[in-house]
XYZ file of C-alpha atoms in Angstrom:
384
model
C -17.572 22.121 -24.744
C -18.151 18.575 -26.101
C -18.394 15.356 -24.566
C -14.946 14.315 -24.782
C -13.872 17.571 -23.030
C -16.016 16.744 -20.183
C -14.341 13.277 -20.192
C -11.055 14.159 -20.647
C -11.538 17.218 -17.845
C -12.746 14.767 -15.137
C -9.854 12.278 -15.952
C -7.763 15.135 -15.399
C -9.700 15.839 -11.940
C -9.032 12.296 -10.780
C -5.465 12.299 -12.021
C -5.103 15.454 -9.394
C -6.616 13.562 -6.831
C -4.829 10.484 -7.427
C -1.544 12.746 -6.478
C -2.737 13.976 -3.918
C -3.553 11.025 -2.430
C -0.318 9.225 -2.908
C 1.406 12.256 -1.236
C -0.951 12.679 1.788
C 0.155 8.490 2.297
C 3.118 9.729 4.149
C 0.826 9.247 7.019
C 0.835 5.797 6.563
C 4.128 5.540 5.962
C 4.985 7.082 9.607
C 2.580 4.457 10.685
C 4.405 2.050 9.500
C 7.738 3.081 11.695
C 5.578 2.597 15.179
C 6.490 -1.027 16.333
C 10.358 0.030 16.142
C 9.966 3.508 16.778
C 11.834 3.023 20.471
C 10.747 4.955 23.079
C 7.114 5.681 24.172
C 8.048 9.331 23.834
C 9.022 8.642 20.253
C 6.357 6.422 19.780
C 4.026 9.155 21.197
C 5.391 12.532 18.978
C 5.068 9.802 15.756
C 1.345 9.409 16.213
C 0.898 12.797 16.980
C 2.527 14.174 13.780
C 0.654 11.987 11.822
C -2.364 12.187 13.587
C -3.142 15.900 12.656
C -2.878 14.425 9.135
C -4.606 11.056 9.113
C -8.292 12.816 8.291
C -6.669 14.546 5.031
C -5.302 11.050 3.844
C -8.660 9.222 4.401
C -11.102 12.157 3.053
C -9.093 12.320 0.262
C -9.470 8.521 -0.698
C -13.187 8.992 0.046
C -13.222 11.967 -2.673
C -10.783 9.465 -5.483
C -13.509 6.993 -5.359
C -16.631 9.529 -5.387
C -14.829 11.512 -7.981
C -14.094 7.997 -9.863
C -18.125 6.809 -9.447
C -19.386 9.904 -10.442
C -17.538 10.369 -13.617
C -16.561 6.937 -14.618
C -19.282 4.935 -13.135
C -18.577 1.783 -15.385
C -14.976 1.871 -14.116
C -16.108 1.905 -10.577
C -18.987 -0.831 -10.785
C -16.439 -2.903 -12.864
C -12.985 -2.500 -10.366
C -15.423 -2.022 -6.608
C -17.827 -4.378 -7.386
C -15.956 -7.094 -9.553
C -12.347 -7.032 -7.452
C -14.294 -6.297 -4.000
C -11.933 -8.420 -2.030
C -9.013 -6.024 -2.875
C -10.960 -3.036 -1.812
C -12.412 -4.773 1.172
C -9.332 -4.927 2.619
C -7.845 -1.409 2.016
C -11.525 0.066 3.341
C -10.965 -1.987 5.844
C -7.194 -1.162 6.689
C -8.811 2.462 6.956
C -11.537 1.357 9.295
C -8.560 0.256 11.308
C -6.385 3.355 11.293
C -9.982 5.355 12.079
C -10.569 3.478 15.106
C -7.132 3.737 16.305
C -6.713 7.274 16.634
C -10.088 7.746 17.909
C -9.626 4.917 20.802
C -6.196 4.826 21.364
C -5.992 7.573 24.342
C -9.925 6.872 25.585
C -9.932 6.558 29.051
C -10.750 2.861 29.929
C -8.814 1.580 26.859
C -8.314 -1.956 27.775
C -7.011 -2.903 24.438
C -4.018 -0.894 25.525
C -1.934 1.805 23.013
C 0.386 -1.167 21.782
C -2.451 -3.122 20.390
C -3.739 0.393 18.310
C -0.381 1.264 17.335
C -0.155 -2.467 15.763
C -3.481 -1.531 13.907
C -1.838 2.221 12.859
C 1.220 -0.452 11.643
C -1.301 -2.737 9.571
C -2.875 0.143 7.946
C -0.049 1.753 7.200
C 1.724 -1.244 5.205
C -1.268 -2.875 3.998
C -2.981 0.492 2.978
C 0.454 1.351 1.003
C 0.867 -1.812 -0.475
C -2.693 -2.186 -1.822
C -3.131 1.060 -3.237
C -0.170 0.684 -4.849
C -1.439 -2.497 -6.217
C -4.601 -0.908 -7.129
C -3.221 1.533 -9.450
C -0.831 -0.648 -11.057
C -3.988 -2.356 -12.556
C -4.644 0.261 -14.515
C -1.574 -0.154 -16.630
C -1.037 -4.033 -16.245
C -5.176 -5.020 -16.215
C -7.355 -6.770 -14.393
C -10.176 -10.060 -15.576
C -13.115 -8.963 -16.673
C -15.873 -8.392 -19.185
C -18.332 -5.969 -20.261
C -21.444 -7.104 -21.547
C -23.520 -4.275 -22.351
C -26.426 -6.556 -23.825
C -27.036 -7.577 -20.109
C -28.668 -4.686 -19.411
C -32.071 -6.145 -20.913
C -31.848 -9.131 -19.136
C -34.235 -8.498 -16.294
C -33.072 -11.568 -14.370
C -29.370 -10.471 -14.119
C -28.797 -7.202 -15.698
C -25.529 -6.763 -14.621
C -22.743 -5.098 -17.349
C -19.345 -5.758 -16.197
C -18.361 -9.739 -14.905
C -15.128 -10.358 -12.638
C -13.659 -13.159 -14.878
C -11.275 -14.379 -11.731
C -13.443 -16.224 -9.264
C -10.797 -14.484 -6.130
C -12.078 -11.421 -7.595
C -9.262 -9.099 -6.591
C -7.327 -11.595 -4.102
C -5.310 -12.649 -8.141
C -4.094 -8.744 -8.102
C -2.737 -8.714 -5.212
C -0.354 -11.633 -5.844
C 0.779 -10.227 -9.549
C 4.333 -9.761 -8.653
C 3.772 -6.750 -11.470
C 1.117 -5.003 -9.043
C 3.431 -6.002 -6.178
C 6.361 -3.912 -7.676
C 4.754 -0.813 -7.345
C 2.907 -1.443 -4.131
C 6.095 -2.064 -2.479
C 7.468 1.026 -4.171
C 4.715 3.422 -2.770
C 5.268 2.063 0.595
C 8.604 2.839 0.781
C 7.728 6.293 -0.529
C 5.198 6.788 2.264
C 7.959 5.771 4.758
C 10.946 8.209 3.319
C 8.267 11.131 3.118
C 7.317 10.435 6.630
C 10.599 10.600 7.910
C 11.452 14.274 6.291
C 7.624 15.265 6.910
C 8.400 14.752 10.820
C 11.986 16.096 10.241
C 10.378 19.145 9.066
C 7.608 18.925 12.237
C 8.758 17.890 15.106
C 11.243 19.972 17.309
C 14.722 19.792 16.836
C 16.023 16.596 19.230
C 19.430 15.292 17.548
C 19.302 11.947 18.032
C 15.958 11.805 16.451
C 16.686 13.830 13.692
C 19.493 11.509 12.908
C 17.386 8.070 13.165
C 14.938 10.096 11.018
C 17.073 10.911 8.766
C 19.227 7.090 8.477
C 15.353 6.106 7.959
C 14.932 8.454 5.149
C 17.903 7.412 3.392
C 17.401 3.967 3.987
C 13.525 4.049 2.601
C 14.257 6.478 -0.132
C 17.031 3.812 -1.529
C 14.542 1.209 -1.616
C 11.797 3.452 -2.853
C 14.254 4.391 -6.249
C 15.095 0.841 -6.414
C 11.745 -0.541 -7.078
C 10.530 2.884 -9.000
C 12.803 2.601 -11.539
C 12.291 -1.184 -11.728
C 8.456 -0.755 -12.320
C 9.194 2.522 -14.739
C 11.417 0.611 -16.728
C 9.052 -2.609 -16.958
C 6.382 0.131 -17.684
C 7.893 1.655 -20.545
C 8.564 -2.094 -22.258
C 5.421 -3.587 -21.841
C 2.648 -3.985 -24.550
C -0.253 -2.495 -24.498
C -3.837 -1.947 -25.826
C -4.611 1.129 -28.211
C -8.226 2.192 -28.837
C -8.790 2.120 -32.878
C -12.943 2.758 -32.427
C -14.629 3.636 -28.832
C -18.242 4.073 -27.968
C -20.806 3.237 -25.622
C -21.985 0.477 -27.726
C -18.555 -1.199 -29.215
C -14.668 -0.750 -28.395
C -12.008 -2.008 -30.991
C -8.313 -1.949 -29.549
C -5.367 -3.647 -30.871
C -2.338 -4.378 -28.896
C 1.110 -2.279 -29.360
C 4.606 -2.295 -28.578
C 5.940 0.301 -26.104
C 2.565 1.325 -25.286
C 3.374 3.809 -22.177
C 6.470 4.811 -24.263
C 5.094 6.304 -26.967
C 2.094 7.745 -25.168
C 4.943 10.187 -23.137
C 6.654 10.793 -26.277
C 2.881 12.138 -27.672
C 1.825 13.597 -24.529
C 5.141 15.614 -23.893
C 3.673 17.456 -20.831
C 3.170 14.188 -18.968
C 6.667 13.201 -19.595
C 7.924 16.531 -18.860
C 5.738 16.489 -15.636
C 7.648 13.136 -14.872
C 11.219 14.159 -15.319
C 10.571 17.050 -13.047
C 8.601 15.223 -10.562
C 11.451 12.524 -10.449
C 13.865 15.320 -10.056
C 12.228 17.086 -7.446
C 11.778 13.820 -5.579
C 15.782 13.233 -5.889
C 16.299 16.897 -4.778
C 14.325 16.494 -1.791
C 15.735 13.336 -0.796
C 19.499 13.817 -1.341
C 19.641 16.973 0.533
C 17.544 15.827 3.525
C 20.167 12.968 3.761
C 23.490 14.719 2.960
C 23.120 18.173 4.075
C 24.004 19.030 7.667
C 20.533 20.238 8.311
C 17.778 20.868 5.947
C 14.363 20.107 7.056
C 11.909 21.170 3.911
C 12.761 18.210 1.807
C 9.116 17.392 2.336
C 8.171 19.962 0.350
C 10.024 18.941 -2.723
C 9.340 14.822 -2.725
C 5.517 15.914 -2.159
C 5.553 18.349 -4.962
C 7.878 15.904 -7.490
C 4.964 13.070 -5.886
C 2.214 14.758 -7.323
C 3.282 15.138 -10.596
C 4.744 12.110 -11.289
C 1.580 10.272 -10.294
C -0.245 12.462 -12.807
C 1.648 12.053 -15.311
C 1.405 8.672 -14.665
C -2.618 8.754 -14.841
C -2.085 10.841 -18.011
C -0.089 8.095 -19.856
C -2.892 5.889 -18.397
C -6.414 7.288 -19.531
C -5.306 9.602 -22.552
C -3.365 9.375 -26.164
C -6.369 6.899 -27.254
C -5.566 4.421 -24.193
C -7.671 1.889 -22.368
C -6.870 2.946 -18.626
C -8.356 -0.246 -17.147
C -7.309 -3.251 -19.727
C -9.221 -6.416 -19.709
C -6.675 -9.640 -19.720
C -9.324 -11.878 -20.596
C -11.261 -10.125 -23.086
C -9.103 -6.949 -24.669
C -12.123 -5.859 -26.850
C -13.899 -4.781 -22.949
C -11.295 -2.805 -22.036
C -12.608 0.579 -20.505
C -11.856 3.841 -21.741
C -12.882 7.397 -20.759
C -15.441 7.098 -23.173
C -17.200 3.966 -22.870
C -16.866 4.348 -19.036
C -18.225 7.780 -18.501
C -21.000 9.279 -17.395
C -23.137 10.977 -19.606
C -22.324 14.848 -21.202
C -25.331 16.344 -18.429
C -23.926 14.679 -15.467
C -20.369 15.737 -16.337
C -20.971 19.043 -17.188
C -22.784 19.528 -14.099
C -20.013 18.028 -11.803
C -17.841 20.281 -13.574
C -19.522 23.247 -11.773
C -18.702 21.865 -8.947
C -15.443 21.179 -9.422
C -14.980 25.138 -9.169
C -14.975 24.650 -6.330
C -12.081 22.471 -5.626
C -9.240 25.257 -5.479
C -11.072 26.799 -2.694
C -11.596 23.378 -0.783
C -7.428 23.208 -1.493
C -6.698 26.166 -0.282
C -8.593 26.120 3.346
C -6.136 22.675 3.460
C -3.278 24.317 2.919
C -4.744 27.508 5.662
C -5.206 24.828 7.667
C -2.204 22.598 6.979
C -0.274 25.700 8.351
C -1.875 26.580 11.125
C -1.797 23.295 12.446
C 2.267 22.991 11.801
C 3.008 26.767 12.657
C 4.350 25.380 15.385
C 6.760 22.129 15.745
C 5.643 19.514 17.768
C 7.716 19.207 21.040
C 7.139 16.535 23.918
C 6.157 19.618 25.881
C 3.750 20.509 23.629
C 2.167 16.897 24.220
C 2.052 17.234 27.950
C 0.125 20.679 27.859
C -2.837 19.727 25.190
C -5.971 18.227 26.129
C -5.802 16.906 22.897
C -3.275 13.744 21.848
C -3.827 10.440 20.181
């Protein structure tokens, strides 16, 4: 197993973790319903369904960005440390959510639930909208530079620059980034709605707001998909004609993301039937009388798409972090990676990740075995 195996493998592990995390945001999208949720009951079973969830959401963000240092680490100095302020504030849209659940039911709250439930809210658009944003940049770019030569200059030896002096604060603002942020929001919220559809006990007047909500969110969420898929596939971008460590030649072309799912078939296949799967899932959750495991199939046709999408990204000799201001510094999975030891010897570890998914999933369903009921609520010791 070569170097570029190891590369290519650990691409592949954060692609998987990528989808995962953009599923698991469904969390954040039910978040996001609390100011007009109605009722305190309502309000109450809401945080509650997604508050047996919120730990999986923010764990797994904490394992994208480990996985991400640990196998990219030139990525991660370059993005974390050069376009801190647009990290800042999704770690700190976390720190928010974090706090709420743990305070909001504390005896001697004097904040109050409302004022935690308008944190929940922040998190759950800002958290959407900014991830979103974050992984747009990989296809659309951010400013920077690598300067490998720094590393012998003992006064400042510091390899990547942020070219933008907002560092990060410009990304958020690219009405390009924007377009998908708004899209993944909108996802969270639709997936919320059939997630709790699917987990809390039948009541028919809930089921039906959930269910207006889902079709409502789910428009808006195909809306701005296909918009940013279709600007995707158009735009220009860079491909890699020499990549090492020491020097990276790219060249700009035509239909970039286009061609790369025409070479890499099984991403585009993985696409179509994500897409599909997310269609499914919606349109019967809206239009049948009564089906409740459409959150099954928009999670499922989530996760692939959002692979595929990291596929397109990283592979097919393409830069999957561009540089706008200097091309030549755009960062690959070679020149970013770590070296062939350290790769090969997070790749034992990585064994171990089917395990770690499948005591989630034992978990997942033990936890959801039974729907939640506002009887249920009154009878636990434990509620947020």
């Amino acid at each position: 197993m070569s170097l570029e195996f190891y590369q290519a493998y650990w691409w592949l592990i954060v692609s998987v973790l990528g989808g995962i995390l953009v599923f698991l945001l469904f969390v954040q999208g039910g978040q996001s319903m609390l100011l007009n949720a109605g009722s305190d009951l309502r309000r109450d079973l809401i945080v509650n369904s997604m508050g047996s969830k919120w730990e999986l959401t923010f764990t797994t963000l904490v394992t994208f960005g480990g996985a991400a240092f640990a196998s990219f680490p030139l990525f991660y100095s370059t993005s974390f440390g050069g376009a801190y302020w647009l990290w800042i504030c999704i770690l700190f849209s976390f720190i928010l959510q974090a706090v709420s659940y743990e305070f909001r039911r504390k005896k001697g709250n004097l904040y109050g639930t409302r004022t935690y439930d308008t944190f929940l809210f922040i998190n759950g658009c800002v958290g959407c909208i900014l991830l979103g944003v974050a992984v747009s940049m990989f296809f659309f770019g951010g400013s920077f530079t690598v300067s490998r030569g720094s590393l012998l200059d003992g006064g400042a030896p510091v390899v990547s620059h942020w070219d933008n002096p907002s560092h990060g604060f410009e990304a958020i603002f690219n009405w390009r980034n924007l377009i998908l942020g708004v899209a993944v929001l909108f996802l969270a919220r639709m997936q919320a709605a059939l997630y709790m559809m699917n987990n809390i006990e039948d009541d028919p007047d809930f089921f039906a707001s959930l269910r207006a909500k889902a079709l409502i969110n789910g428009g808006i969420f195909v809306v701005f998909f296909l918009w940013f898929l279709g600007m995707l596939l158009t735009t220009d971008g860079y491909t890699v004609l020499s990549d090492s460590y020491r020097t990276t030649e790219v060249e700009v072309t035509e239909f970039k993301y286009f061609h790369n799912f025409c070479t890499i078939w099984q991403a585009g296949v993985m696409l179509l039937l994500g897409v599909v799967l997310v269609l499914y899932g919606w349109f019967r959750s809206v239009f049948a009388k009564h089906f409740t495991k459409g959150i099954w199939f928009t999670g499922i046709g989530t996760f692939l798409v959002v692979v595929a999408l990291f596929c397109v990204a990283g592979y097919a000799d393409t830069p999957f972090y561009p540089s706008l201001t200097d091309p030549q510094s755009s960062l690959t999975i070679h020149n970013a990676s770590s070296s062939e030891f350290t790769l090969k010897v997070m790749s034992f570890v990585s064994i171990l990740v089917p395990f770690v998914v499948a005591y989630i999933a034992y978990v997942w369903y033990s936890m959801d075995k039974k729907k939640l009921t506002p009887e249920s609520l009154e009878k636990t010791d434990h509620k947020y």
